[in-house]
C-alpha atoms as a printed R data frame, in Angstrom:
    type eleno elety resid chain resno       x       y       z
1   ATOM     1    CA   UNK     A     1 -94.586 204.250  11.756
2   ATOM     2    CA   UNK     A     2 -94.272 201.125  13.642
3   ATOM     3    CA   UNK     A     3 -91.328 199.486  14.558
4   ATOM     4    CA   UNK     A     4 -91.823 195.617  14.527
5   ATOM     5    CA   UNK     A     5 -92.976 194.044  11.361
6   ATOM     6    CA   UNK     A     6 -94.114 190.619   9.752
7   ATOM     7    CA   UNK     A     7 -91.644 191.211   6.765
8   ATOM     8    CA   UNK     A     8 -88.344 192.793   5.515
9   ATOM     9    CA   UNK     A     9 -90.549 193.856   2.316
10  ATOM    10    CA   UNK     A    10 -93.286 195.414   4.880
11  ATOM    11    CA   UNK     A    11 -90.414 197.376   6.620
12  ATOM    12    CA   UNK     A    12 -88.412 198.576   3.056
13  ATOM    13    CA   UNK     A    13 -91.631 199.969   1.651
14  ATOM    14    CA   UNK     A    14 -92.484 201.850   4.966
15  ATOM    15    CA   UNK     A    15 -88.605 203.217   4.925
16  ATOM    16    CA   UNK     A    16 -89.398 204.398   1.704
17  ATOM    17    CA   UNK     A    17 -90.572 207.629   3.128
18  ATOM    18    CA   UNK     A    18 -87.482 208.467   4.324
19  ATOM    19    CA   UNK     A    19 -85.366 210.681   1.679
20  ATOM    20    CA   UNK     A    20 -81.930 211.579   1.174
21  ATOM    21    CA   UNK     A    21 -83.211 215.526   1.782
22  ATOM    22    CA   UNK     A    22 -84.758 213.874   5.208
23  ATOM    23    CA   UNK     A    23 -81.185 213.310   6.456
24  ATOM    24    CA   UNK     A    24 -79.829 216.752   5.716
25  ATOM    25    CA   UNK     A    25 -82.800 218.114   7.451
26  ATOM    26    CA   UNK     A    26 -81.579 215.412  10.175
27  ATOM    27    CA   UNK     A    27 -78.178 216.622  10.608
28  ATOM    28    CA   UNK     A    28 -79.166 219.977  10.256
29  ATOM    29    CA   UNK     A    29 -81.308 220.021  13.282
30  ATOM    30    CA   UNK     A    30 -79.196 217.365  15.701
31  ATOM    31    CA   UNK     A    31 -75.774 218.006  14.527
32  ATOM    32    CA   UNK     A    32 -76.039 221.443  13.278
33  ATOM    33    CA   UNK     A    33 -72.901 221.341  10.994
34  ATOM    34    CA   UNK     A    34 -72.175 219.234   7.753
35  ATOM    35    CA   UNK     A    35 -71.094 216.104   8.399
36  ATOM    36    CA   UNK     A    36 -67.254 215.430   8.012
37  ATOM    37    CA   UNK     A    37 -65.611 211.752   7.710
38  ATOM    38    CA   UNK     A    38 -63.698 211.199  11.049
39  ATOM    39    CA   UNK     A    39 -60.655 209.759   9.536
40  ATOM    40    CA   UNK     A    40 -59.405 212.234   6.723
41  ATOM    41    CA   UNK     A    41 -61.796 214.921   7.364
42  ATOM    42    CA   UNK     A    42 -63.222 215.415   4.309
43  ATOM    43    CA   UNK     A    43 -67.027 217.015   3.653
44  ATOM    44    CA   UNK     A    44 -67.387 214.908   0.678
45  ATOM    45    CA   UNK     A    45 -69.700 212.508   1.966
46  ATOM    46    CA   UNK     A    46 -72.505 210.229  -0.207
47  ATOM    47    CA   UNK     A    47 -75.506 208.520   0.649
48  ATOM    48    CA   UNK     A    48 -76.477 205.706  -1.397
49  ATOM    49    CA   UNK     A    49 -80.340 206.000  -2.277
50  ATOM    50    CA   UNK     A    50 -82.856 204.131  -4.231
51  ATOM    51    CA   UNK     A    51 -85.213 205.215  -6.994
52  ATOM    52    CA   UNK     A    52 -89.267 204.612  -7.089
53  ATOM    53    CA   UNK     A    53 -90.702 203.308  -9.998
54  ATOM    54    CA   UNK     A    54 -90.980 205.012 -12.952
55  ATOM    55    CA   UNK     A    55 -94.051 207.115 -13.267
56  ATOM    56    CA   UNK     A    56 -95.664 208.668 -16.396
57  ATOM    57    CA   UNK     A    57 -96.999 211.337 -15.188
58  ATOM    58    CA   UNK     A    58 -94.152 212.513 -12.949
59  ATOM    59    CA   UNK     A    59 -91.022 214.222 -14.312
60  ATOM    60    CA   UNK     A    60 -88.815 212.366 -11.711
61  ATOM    61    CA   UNK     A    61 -88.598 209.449 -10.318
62  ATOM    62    CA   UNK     A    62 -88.942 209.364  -5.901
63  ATOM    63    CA   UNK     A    63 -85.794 208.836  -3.909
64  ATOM    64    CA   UNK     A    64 -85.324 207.141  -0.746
65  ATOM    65    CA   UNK     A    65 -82.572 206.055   1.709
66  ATOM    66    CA   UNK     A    66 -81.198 202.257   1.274
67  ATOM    67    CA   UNK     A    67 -81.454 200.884   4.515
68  ATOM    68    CA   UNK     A    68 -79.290 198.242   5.799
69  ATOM    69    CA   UNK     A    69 -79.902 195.502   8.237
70  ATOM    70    CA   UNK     A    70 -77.478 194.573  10.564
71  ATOM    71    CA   UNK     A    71 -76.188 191.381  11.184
72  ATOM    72    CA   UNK     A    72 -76.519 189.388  13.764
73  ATOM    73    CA   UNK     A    73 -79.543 191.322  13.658
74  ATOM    74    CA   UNK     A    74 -80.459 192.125  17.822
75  ATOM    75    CA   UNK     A    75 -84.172 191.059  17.330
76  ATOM    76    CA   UNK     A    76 -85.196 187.531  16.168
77  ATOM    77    CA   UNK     A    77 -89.052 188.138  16.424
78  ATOM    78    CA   UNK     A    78 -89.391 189.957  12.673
79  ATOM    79    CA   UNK     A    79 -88.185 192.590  11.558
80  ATOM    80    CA   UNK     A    80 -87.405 195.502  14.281
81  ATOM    81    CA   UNK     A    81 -86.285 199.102  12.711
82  ATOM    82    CA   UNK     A    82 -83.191 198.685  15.430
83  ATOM    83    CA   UNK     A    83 -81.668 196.334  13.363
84  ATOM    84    CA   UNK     A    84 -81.516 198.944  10.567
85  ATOM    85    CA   UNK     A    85 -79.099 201.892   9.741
86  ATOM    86    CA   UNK     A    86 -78.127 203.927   6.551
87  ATOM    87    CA   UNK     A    87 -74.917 204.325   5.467
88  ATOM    88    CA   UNK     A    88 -73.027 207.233   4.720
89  ATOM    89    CA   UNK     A    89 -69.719 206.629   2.457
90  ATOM    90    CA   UNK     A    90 -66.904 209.150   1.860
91  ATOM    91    CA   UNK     A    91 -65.869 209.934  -1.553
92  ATOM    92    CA   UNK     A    92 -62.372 210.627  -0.673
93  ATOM    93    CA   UNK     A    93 -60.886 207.637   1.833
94  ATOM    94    CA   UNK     A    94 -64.110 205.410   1.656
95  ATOM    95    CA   UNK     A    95 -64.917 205.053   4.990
96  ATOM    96    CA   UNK     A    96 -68.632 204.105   5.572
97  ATOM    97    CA   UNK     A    97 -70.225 205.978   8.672
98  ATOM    98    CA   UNK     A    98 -73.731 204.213   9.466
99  ATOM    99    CA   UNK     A    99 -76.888 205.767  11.145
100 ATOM   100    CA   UNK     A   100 -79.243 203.957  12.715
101 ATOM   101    CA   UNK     A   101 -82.585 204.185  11.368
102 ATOM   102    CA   UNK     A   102 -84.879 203.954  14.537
103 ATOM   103    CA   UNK     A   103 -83.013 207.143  15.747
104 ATOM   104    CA   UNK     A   104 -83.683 208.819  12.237
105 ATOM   105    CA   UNK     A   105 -87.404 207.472  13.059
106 ATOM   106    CA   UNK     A   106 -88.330 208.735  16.251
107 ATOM   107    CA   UNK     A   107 -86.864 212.416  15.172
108 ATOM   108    CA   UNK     A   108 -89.086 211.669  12.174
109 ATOM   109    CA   UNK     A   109 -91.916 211.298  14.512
110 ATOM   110    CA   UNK     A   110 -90.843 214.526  16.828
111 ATOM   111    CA   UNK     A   111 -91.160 216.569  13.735
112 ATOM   112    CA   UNK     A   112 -94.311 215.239  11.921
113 ATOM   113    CA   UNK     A   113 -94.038 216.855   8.911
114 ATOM   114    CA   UNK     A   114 -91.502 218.987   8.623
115 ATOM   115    CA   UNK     A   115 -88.672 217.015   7.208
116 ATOM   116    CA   UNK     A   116 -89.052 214.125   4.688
117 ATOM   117    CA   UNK     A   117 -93.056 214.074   4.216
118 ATOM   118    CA   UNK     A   118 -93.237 215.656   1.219
């Protein structure tokens, strides 16, 4: 996947591989625990995701990760996959953890694949 592109559409529908399962596998194999919300500690974390269109011949619909962009974004020249991260919310306090979506990337990359390329 590259990392510099002409449009924010171009970049979405390229992040679309990435699914929710994708960052479980993530944190599985950098953080090797579950992830707990640094202010009350809870496990009961959510990640927002997206659903692919509707197919008839499918029984479900595809999910993927909603990225973000940040703002200011770092990079003026298009859209860079640095200024990008997904959110993770807890369901019991509400605080929003974000993860940056060029590191989720290049692990992507390490581990052709094996995680998220279904």
């Amino acid at each position: 996947m590259k990392i510099l592109f002409d449009s924010e559409e171009e970049l979405l529908t390229e992040l679309k591989i990435i699914k929710p399962e994708t960052l479980t596998d993530f944190f599985s194999d950098r953080v090797n625990e579950a992830v707990v919300c640094p202010i009350c500690k809870s496990k009961k974390i959510s990640i927002p995701f997206g659903l692919g269109d509707y197919e008839p011949n499918q029984a479900t619909r595809s999910r993927f990760l909603l990225p973000v962009r940040r703002y200011p974004a770092f990079y003026s020249d298009g859209f860079h996959i640095k200024d990008y991260y997904f959110r993770a919310i807890c369901s019991n306090c509400a605080y929003e953890i974000n993860f940056s979506v060029a590191v989720i990337v290049e692990w992507l990359r390490e581990n052709q694949g094996s995680a998220g390329n279904e």
